[in-house]
């Protein structure tokens, strides 16, 4: 997969993309990620990317031309899914991540200020995505979240140890509690069943714990089972 990102803060991506599984996926050639500075697609000497909103109101709006030119140039003749990260987008959930993981080329546009000129939607933007109901300062962190979720699903990125079966959100249940050594930590022990060696009892306990946690923290998911 190839991922291109259009942003006014290209430096934000450097430390995140050069660590952990995303770094390994790039080294293994499972994904190539290219970060583009939107200001390089401006033509005026101030490298202006925003302007005041028609109709008045607070803040600034991202101008259509720099983003339009950037997408056209980056896309070339390739087919690519163009995604704008913005608070008014569809919420990112695991089924949406799975869909994106099947694409050959993704172009991510990081929104800023009060948003982008809406005419870009018909012209170049395929979909808008939000990562949740809270206010961030821009689309950069959401783009990194999307990259992280998608890259780990690409074939050959995760080892068998980190395998993808039985994942939380696949079955609409949260993960069960996990413990590792020592069995007694500061006087706190672990559930006896986990030491029993009885795998069917262990599975039954884990399923029950998943249900209890989901009911307590994510009652909205219970209705989806
Ligand atoms: C909802 C706030 N808007 C009211 C006028 C202004 C506004 C605030 C912050 C518009 C854009 C932003 C920057 N946020 C993003 O670009 C963003 C985002 C987010 O804030 N929350 C969750 N997902 C996303 S994806 C992009």
mmCIF file of N, CA, C and O in Angstrom, residues 46-104:
data_model
loop_
_atom_site.group_PDB
_atom_site.id
_atom_site.type_symbol
_atom_site.label_atom_id
_atom_site.label_comp_id
_atom_site.label_asym_id
_atom_site.label_seq_id
_atom_site.Cartn_x
_atom_site.Cartn_y
_atom_site.Cartn_z
ATOM 1 N N UNK A 46 3.807 34.416 0.486
ATOM 2 C CA UNK A 46 3.510 34.145 1.900
ATOM 3 C C UNK A 46 3.070 32.702 2.147
ATOM 4 O O UNK A 46 2.801 32.317 3.277
ATOM 5 N N UNK A 47 2.998 31.919 1.079
ATOM 6 C CA UNK A 47 2.583 30.506 1.186
ATOM 7 C C UNK A 47 1.241 30.367 1.905
ATOM 8 O O UNK A 47 1.061 29.531 2.776
ATOM 9 N N UNK A 48 0.311 31.188 1.491
ATOM 10 C CA UNK A 48 -0.998 31.275 2.142
ATOM 11 C C UNK A 48 -1.870 30.059 1.814
ATOM 12 O O UNK A 48 -2.026 29.688 0.655
ATOM 13 N N UNK A 49 -2.449 29.432 2.837
ATOM 14 C CA UNK A 49 -3.313 28.261 2.623
ATOM 15 C C UNK A 49 -4.733 28.489 3.137
ATOM 16 O O UNK A 49 -5.604 27.642 2.952
ATOM 17 N N UNK A 50 -4.986 29.644 3.805
ATOM 18 C CA UNK A 50 -6.314 29.878 4.383
ATOM 19 C C UNK A 50 -6.793 31.298 4.099
ATOM 20 O O UNK A 50 -6.001 32.170 3.752
ATOM 21 N N UNK A 51 -8.104 31.493 4.233
ATOM 22 C CA UNK A 51 -8.688 32.809 3.975
ATOM 23 C C UNK A 51 -9.964 32.931 4.814
ATOM 24 O O UNK A 51 -10.439 31.943 5.374
ATOM 25 N N UNK A 52 -10.531 34.161 4.843
ATOM 26 C CA UNK A 52 -11.717 34.393 5.672
ATOM 27 C C UNK A 52 -12.954 33.741 5.057
ATOM 28 O O UNK A 52 -13.071 33.655 3.838
ATOM 29 N N UNK A 53 -13.893 33.271 5.899
ATOM 30 C CA UNK A 53 -15.088 32.587 5.368
ATOM 31 C C UNK A 53 -16.067 33.554 4.706
ATOM 32 O O UNK A 53 -16.344 34.626 5.246
ATOM 33 N N UNK A 54 -16.581 33.185 3.525
ATOM 34 C CA UNK A 54 -17.706 33.915 2.938
ATOM 35 C C UNK A 54 -18.866 33.858 3.928
ATOM 36 O O UNK A 54 -19.119 32.805 4.529
ATOM 37 N N UNK A 55 -19.566 34.974 4.085
ATOM 38 C CA UNK A 55 -20.694 35.005 5.012
ATOM 39 C C UNK A 55 -20.293 35.437 6.406
ATOM 40 O O UNK A 55 -21.145 35.571 7.288
ATOM 41 N N UNK A 56 -18.995 35.589 6.609
ATOM 42 C CA UNK A 56 -18.497 36.046 7.899
ATOM 43 C C UNK A 56 -18.383 34.932 8.918
ATOM 44 O O UNK A 56 -18.599 33.765 8.597
ATOM 45 N N UNK A 57 -18.026 35.296 10.133
ATOM 46 C CA UNK A 57 -17.849 34.304 11.197
ATOM 47 C C UNK A 57 -16.397 34.216 11.608
ATOM 48 O O UNK A 57 -15.522 34.768 10.932
ATOM 49 N N UNK A 58 -16.157 33.516 12.731
ATOM 50 C CA UNK A 58 -14.816 33.467 13.281
ATOM 51 C C UNK A 58 -13.904 32.534 12.492
ATOM 52 O O UNK A 58 -14.376 31.636 11.782
ATOM 53 N N UNK A 59 -12.615 32.722 12.622
ATOM 54 C CA UNK A 59 -11.639 31.777 12.100
ATOM 55 C C UNK A 59 -11.428 31.869 10.601
ATOM 56 O O UNK A 59 -11.921 32.779 9.937
ATOM 57 N N UNK A 60 -10.681 30.915 10.094
ATOM 58 C CA UNK A 60 -10.285 30.895 8.694
ATOM 59 C C UNK A 60 -10.682 29.559 8.073
ATOM 60 O O UNK A 60 -10.910 28.581 8.768
ATOM 61 N N UNK A 61 -10.736 29.550 6.733
ATOM 62 C CA UNK A 61 -11.109 28.341 5.991
ATOM 63 C C UNK A 61 -9.949 27.989 5.074
ATOM 64 O O UNK A 61 -9.322 28.878 4.487
ATOM 65 N N UNK A 62 -9.649 26.706 4.924
ATOM 66 C CA UNK A 62 -8.558 26.306 4.021
ATOM 67 C C UNK A 62 -8.998 26.525 2.570
ATOM 68 O O UNK A 62 -10.071 26.056 2.158
ATOM 69 N N UNK A 63 -8.180 27.239 1.811
ATOM 70 C CA UNK A 63 -8.499 27.587 0.422
ATOM 71 C C UNK A 63 -8.502 26.327 -0.455
ATOM 72 O O UNK A 63 -7.733 25.404 -0.224
ATOM 73 N N UNK A 64 -9.368 26.305 -1.481
ATOM 74 C CA UNK A 64 -9.444 25.090 -2.302
ATOM 75 C C UNK A 64 -8.213 24.816 -3.166
ATOM 76 O O UNK A 64 -7.836 23.662 -3.348
ATOM 77 N N UNK A 65 -7.579 25.872 -3.702
ATOM 78 C CA UNK A 65 -6.569 25.622 -4.730
ATOM 79 C C UNK A 65 -5.314 24.864 -4.259
ATOM 80 O O UNK A 65 -4.903 23.909 -4.935
ATOM 81 N N UNK A 66 -4.696 25.252 -3.123
ATOM 82 C CA UNK A 66 -3.501 24.485 -2.736
ATOM 83 C C UNK A 66 -3.795 22.995 -2.543
ATOM 84 O O UNK A 66 -3.033 22.129 -3.007
ATOM 85 N N UNK A 67 -4.932 22.680 -1.901
ATOM 86 C CA UNK A 67 -5.273 21.273 -1.664
ATOM 87 C C UNK A 67 -5.584 20.575 -2.992
ATOM 88 O O UNK A 67 -5.120 19.461 -3.248
ATOM 89 N N UNK A 68 -6.346 21.259 -3.856
ATOM 90 C CA UNK A 68 -6.684 20.692 -5.165
ATOM 91 C C UNK A 68 -5.411 20.377 -5.954
ATOM 92 O O UNK A 68 -5.243 19.260 -6.478
ATOM 93 N N UNK A 69 -4.504 21.352 -6.017
ATOM 94 C CA UNK A 69 -3.253 21.161 -6.765
ATOM 95 C C UNK A 69 -2.418 20.036 -6.160
ATOM 96 O O UNK A 69 -1.821 19.228 -6.885
ATOM 97 N N UNK A 70 -2.375 19.983 -4.837
ATOM 98 C CA UNK A 70 -1.581 18.939 -4.173
ATOM 99 C C UNK A 70 -2.127 17.557 -4.517
ATOM 100 O O UNK A 70 -1.369 16.661 -4.901
ATOM 101 N N UNK A 71 -3.445 17.381 -4.408
ATOM 102 C CA UNK A 71 -4.033 16.063 -4.692
ATOM 103 C C UNK A 71 -3.780 15.666 -6.139
ATOM 104 O O UNK A 71 -3.351 14.530 -6.427
ATOM 105 N N UNK A 72 -4.025 16.587 -7.081
ATOM 106 C CA UNK A 72 -3.828 16.277 -8.508
ATOM 107 C C UNK A 72 -2.392 15.847 -8.787
ATOM 108 O O UNK A 72 -2.140 14.869 -9.509
ATOM 109 N N UNK A 73 -1.450 16.592 -8.230
ATOM 110 C CA UNK A 73 -0.030 16.319 -8.463
ATOM 111 C C UNK A 73 0.390 14.981 -7.856
ATOM 112 O O UNK A 73 1.064 14.168 -8.504
ATOM 113 N N UNK A 74 -0.035 14.744 -6.624
ATOM 114 C CA UNK A 74 0.367 13.534 -5.905
ATOM 115 C C UNK A 74 -0.275 12.298 -6.537
ATOM 116 O O UNK A 74 0.353 11.256 -6.686
ATOM 117 N N UNK A 75 -1.528 12.434 -6.928
ATOM 118 C CA UNK A 75 -2.287 11.310 -7.477
ATOM 119 C C UNK A 75 -1.754 10.901 -8.853
ATOM 120 O O UNK A 75 -1.641 9.705 -9.138
ATOM 121 N N UNK A 76 -1.425 11.903 -9.683
ATOM 122 C CA UNK A 76 -0.985 11.588 -11.035
ATOM 123 C C UNK A 76 -2.053 10.802 -11.755
ATOM 124 O O UNK A 76 -3.231 11.170 -11.712
ATOM 125 N N UNK A 77 -1.673 9.690 -12.379
ATOM 126 C CA UNK A 77 -2.646 8.864 -13.103
ATOM 127 C C UNK A 77 -3.164 7.706 -12.267
ATOM 128 O O UNK A 77 -3.972 6.903 -12.746
ATOM 129 N N UNK A 78 -2.643 7.582 -11.039
ATOM 130 C CA UNK A 78 -3.067 6.452 -10.211
ATOM 131 C C UNK A 78 -4.505 6.630 -9.734
ATOM 132 O O UNK A 78 -5.016 7.724 -9.652
ATOM 133 N N UNK A 79 -5.135 5.491 -9.404
ATOM 134 C CA UNK A 79 -6.425 5.540 -8.708
ATOM 135 C C UNK A 79 -6.113 5.586 -7.230
ATOM 136 O O UNK A 79 -5.276 4.829 -6.746
ATOM 137 N N UNK A 80 -6.763 6.480 -6.497
ATOM 138 C CA UNK A 80 -6.499 6.561 -5.059
ATOM 139 C C UNK A 80 -7.767 6.961 -4.324
ATOM 140 O O UNK A 80 -8.600 7.702 -4.856
ATOM 141 N N UNK A 81 -7.911 6.448 -3.101
ATOM 142 C CA UNK A 81 -9.009 6.895 -2.239
ATOM 143 C C UNK A 81 -8.525 8.134 -1.505
ATOM 144 O O UNK A 81 -7.478 8.098 -0.846
ATOM 145 N N UNK A 82 -9.259 9.249 -1.657
ATOM 146 C CA UNK A 82 -8.867 10.519 -1.035
ATOM 147 C C UNK A 82 -9.748 10.766 0.187
ATOM 148 O O UNK A 82 -10.972 10.801 0.080
ATOM 149 N N UNK A 83 -9.118 10.889 1.347
ATOM 150 C CA UNK A 83 -9.835 10.999 2.620
ATOM 151 C C UNK A 83 -9.460 12.295 3.325
ATOM 152 O O UNK A 83 -8.276 12.587 3.502
ATOM 153 N N UNK A 84 -10.473 13.054 3.727
ATOM 154 C CA UNK A 84 -10.238 14.260 4.534
ATOM 155 C C UNK A 84 -10.533 13.931 5.997
ATOM 156 O O UNK A 84 -11.611 13.423 6.317
ATOM 157 N N UNK A 85 -9.554 14.194 6.861
ATOM 158 C CA UNK A 85 -9.783 14.032 8.297
ATOM 159 C C UNK A 85 -10.387 15.334 8.814
ATOM 160 O O UNK A 85 -9.744 16.388 8.754
ATOM 161 N N UNK A 86 -11.634 15.265 9.270
ATOM 162 C CA UNK A 86 -12.310 16.471 9.775
ATOM 163 C C UNK A 86 -13.403 16.070 10.760
ATOM 164 O O UNK A 86 -13.916 14.952 10.707
ATOM 165 N N UNK A 87 -13.757 17.001 11.680
ATOM 166 C CA UNK A 87 -14.719 16.634 12.743
ATOM 167 C C UNK A 87 -16.113 16.312 12.230
ATOM 168 O O UNK A 87 -16.899 15.697 12.948
ATOM 169 N N UNK A 88 -16.449 16.687 10.991
ATOM 170 C CA UNK A 88 -17.791 16.407 10.485
ATOM 171 C C UNK A 88 -17.851 15.100 9.694
ATOM 172 O O UNK A 88 -18.895 14.775 9.104
ATOM 173 N N UNK A 89 -16.754 14.338 9.683
ATOM 174 C CA UNK A 89 -16.716 13.099 8.915
ATOM 175 C C UNK A 89 -17.445 11.948 9.579
ATOM 176 O O UNK A 89 -17.927 12.054 10.701
ATOM 177 N N UNK A 90 -17.491 10.813 8.863
ATOM 178 C CA UNK A 90 -18.039 9.578 9.430
ATOM 179 C C UNK A 90 -17.102 9.096 10.519
ATOM 180 O O UNK A 90 -15.885 9.215 10.384
ATOM 181 N N UNK A 91 -17.628 8.513 11.595
ATOM 182 C CA UNK A 91 -16.729 8.046 12.661
ATOM 183 C C UNK A 91 -15.881 6.853 12.215
ATOM 184 O O UNK A 91 -16.381 5.948 11.557
ATOM 185 N N UNK A 92 -14.602 6.878 12.569
ATOM 186 C CA UNK A 92 -13.704 5.764 12.265
ATOM 187 C C UNK A 92 -13.982 4.617 13.224
ATOM 188 O O UNK A 92 -13.910 4.781 14.432
ATOM 189 N N UNK A 93 -14.304 3.450 12.674
ATOM 190 C CA UNK A 93 -14.529 2.239 13.461
ATOM 191 C C UNK A 93 -13.824 1.096 12.748
ATOM 192 O O UNK A 93 -13.472 1.212 11.579
ATOM 193 N N UNK A 94 -13.665 -0.030 13.446
ATOM 194 C CA UNK A 94 -12.858 -1.115 12.889
ATOM 195 C C UNK A 94 -13.343 -1.597 11.512
ATOM 196 O O UNK A 94 -12.506 -1.856 10.649
ATOM 197 N N UNK A 95 -14.665 -1.712 11.239
ATOM 198 C CA UNK A 95 -15.073 -2.111 9.878
ATOM 199 C C UNK A 95 -14.615 -1.118 8.800
ATOM 200 O O UNK A 95 -14.294 -1.519 7.681
ATOM 201 N N UNK A 96 -14.564 0.179 9.159
ATOM 202 C CA UNK A 96 -14.092 1.204 8.221
ATOM 203 C C UNK A 96 -12.586 1.019 7.987
ATOM 204 O O UNK A 96 -12.097 1.111 6.846
ATOM 205 N N UNK A 97 -11.844 0.721 9.046
ATOM 206 C CA UNK A 97 -10.406 0.475 8.939
ATOM 207 C C UNK A 97 -10.149 -0.691 7.983
ATOM 208 O O UNK A 97 -9.287 -0.621 7.100
ATOM 209 N N UNK A 98 -10.935 -1.766 8.141
ATOM 210 C CA UNK A 98 -10.774 -2.961 7.293
ATOM 211 C C UNK A 98 -10.979 -2.640 5.829
ATOM 212 O O UNK A 98 -10.281 -3.165 4.964
ATOM 213 N N UNK A 99 -11.954 -1.778 5.560
ATOM 214 C CA UNK A 99 -12.245 -1.366 4.183
ATOM 215 C C UNK A 99 -11.043 -0.606 3.601
ATOM 216 O O UNK A 99 -10.605 -0.875 2.485
ATOM 217 N N UNK A 100 -10.479 0.320 4.371
ATOM 218 C CA UNK A 100 -9.331 1.090 3.890
ATOM 219 C C UNK A 100 -8.100 0.208 3.689
ATOM 220 O O UNK A 100 -7.288 0.467 2.801
ATOM 221 N N UNK A 101 -7.981 -0.836 4.514
ATOM 222 C CA UNK A 101 -6.805 -1.709 4.412
ATOM 223 C C UNK A 101 -6.764 -2.448 3.072
ATOM 224 O O UNK A 101 -5.739 -2.993 2.689
ATOM 225 N N UNK A 102 -7.890 -2.461 2.334
ATOM 226 C CA UNK A 102 -7.938 -3.148 1.036
ATOM 227 C C UNK A 102 -7.518 -2.248 -0.119
ATOM 228 O O UNK A 102 -7.404 -2.708 -1.258
ATOM 229 N N UNK A 103 -7.329 -0.951 0.141
ATOM 230 C CA UNK A 103 -6.995 -0.012 -0.940
ATOM 231 C C UNK A 103 -5.513 -0.131 -1.342
ATOM 232 O O UNK A 103 -4.664 -0.492 -0.525
ATOM 233 N N UNK A 104 -5.225 0.213 -2.600
ATOM 234 C CA UNK A 104 -3.832 0.267 -3.082
ATOM 235 C C UNK A 104 -3.176 1.584 -2.674
ATOM 236 O O UNK A 104 -2.023 1.628 -2.259
#
